[in-house]
Short mmCIF file of C-alpha atoms in Angstrom, two decimals:
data_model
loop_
_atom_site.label_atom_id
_atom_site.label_comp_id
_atom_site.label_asym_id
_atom_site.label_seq_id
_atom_site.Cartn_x
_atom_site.Cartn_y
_atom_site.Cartn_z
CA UNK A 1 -39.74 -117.68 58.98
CA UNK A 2 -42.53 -116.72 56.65
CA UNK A 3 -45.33 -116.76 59.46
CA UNK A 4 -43.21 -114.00 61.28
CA UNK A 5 -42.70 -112.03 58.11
CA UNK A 6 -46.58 -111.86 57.85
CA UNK A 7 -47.21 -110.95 61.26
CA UNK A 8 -44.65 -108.51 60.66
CA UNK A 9 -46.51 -107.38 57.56
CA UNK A 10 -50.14 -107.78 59.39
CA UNK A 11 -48.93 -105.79 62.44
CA UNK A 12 -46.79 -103.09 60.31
CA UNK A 13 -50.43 -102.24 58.09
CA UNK A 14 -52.80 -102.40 61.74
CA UNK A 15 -50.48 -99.52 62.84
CA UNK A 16 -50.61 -98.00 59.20
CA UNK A 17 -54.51 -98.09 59.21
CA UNK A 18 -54.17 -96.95 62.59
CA UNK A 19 -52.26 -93.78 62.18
CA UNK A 20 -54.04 -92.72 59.33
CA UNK A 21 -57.70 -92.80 61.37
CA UNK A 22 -56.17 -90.89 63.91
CA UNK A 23 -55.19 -87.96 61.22
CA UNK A 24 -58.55 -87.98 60.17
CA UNK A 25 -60.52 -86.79 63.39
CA UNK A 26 -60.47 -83.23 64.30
CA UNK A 27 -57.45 -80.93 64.63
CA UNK A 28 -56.06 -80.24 67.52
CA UNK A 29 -55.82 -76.52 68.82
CA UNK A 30 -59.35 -76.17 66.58
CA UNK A 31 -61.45 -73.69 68.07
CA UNK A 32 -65.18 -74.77 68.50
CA UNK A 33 -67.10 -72.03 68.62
CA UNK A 34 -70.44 -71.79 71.18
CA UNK A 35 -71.68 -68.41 70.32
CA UNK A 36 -71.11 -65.09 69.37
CA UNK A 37 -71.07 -62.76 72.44
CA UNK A 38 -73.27 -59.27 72.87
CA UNK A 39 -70.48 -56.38 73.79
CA UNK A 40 -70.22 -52.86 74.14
CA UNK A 41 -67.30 -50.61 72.99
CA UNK A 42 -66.95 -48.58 76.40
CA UNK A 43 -65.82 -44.59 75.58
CA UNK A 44 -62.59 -44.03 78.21
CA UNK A 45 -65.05 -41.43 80.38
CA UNK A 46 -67.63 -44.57 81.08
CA UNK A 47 -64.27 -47.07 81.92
CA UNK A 48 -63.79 -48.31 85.25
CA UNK A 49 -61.46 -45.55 87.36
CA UNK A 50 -59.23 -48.70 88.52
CA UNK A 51 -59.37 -50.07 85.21
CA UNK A 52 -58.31 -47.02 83.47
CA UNK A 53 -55.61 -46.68 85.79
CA UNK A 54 -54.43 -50.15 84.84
CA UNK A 55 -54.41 -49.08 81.25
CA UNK A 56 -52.85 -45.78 82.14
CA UNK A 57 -49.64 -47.34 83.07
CA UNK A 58 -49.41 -50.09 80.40
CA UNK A 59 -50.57 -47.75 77.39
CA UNK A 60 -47.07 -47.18 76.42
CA UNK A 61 -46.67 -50.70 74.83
CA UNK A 62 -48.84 -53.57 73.61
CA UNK A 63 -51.30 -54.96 76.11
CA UNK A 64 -54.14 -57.04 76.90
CA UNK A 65 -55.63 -57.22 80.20
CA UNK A 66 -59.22 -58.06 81.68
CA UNK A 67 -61.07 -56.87 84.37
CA UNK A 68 -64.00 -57.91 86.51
CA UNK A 69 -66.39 -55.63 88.45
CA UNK A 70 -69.29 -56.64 90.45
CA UNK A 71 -72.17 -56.96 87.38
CA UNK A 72 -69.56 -56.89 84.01
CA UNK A 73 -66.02 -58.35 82.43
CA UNK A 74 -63.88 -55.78 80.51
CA UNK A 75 -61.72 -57.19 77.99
CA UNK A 76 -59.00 -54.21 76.92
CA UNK A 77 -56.15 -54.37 74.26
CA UNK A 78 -54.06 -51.60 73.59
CA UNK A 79 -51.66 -51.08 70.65
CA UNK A 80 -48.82 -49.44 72.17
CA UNK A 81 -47.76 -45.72 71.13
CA UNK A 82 -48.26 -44.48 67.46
CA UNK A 83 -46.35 -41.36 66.33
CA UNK A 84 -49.79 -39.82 65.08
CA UNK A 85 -53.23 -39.36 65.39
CA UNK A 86 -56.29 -41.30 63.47
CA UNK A 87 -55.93 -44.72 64.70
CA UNK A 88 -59.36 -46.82 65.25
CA UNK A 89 -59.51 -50.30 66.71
CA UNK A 90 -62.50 -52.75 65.54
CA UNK A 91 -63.47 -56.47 67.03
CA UNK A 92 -63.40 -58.40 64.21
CA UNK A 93 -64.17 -61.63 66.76
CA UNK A 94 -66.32 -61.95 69.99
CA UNK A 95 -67.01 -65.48 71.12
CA UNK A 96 -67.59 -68.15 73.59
CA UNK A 97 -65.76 -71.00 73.21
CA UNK A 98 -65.73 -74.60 74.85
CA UNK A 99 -63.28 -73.30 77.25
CA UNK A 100 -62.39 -69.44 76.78
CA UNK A 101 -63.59 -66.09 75.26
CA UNK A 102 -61.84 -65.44 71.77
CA UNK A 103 -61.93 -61.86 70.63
CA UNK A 104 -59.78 -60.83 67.76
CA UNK A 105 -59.31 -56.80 67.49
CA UNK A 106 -57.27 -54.93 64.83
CA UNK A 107 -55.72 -51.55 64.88
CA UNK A 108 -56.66 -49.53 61.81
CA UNK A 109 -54.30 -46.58 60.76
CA UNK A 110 -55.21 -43.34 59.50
CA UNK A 111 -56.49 -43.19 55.86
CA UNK A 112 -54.94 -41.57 53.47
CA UNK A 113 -56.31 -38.17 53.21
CA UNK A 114 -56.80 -38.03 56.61
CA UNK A 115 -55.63 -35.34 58.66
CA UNK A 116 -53.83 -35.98 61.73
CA UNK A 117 -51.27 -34.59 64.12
CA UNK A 118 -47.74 -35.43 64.74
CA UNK A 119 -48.75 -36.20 68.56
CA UNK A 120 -48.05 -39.87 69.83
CA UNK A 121 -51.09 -41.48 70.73
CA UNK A 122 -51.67 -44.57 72.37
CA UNK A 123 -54.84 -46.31 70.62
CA UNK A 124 -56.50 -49.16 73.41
CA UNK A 125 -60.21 -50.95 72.93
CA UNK A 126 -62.24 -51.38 75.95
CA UNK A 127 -65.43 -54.05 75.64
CA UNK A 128 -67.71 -54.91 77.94
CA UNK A 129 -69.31 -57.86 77.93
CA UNK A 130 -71.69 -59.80 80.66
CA UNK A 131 -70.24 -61.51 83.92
CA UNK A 132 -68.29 -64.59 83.21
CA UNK A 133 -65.99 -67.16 84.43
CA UNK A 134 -63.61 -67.86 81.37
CA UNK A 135 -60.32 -67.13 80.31
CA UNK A 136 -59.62 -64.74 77.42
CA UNK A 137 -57.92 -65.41 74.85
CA UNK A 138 -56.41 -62.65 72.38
CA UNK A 139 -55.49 -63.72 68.67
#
């Protein structure tokens, strides 16, 4: 009876010691970044004209949406309408990953003093970045 209760014991502590090294490696869902990427903010006049028709009808709400032409990949979020003027969007994130491109953008409202009109707008960010094969991924 006692020789089982120790391999009890012994085999109970291997599966402790066990458990514990595997919460010590590295996260799951962590991000590993590559590099940074090179982009360009695209003005709507220089987007695609199937691109921008894409956007066109999805402007109304929330959307992100890529695009590939024959020398470029366009990554485009929009915000959905606002009931005024003076929004901006900035990347705050651009980058190569092991397996996707992250970008991160964030809508900025008007400031304060800011003047603006009472016309909905519908505030989208178009960036251009070379050719590649990956996945996008919007956080």
């Amino acid at each position: 009876m006692r020789v089982n209760f120790r391999r009890i014991i012994l085999c109970l502590s291997c599966i402790f010691c066990l458990l514990i090294a595997m919460g010590c490696g590295e996260k799951s869902g962590e991000i590993t970044k590559v590099k940074d990427l090179d982009f360009t903010v695209v003005e709507e006049a220089d987007v695609p004209e199937q691109l921008l028709a894409l956007i066109n009808k999805k402007k109304s709400n929330a959307f992100c949406l890529t695009y590939k032409s024959e020398d470029a990949y366009y990554i485009c979020q929009g915000f959905g309408t606002q009931m005024t003027s003076g929004y901006s969007i900035t990347v705050e994130e651009l980058f190569l990953g092991t397996n996707a491109i992250y970008i991160k953008n964030t809508l900025l409202g008007p400031g304060k003093d800011e003047l603006v009109t009472q016309n909905a707008t519908h505030p989208f960010i178009v960036v251009k970045i070379e050719l590649m094969d990956y996945n996008v991924v919007f956080e």
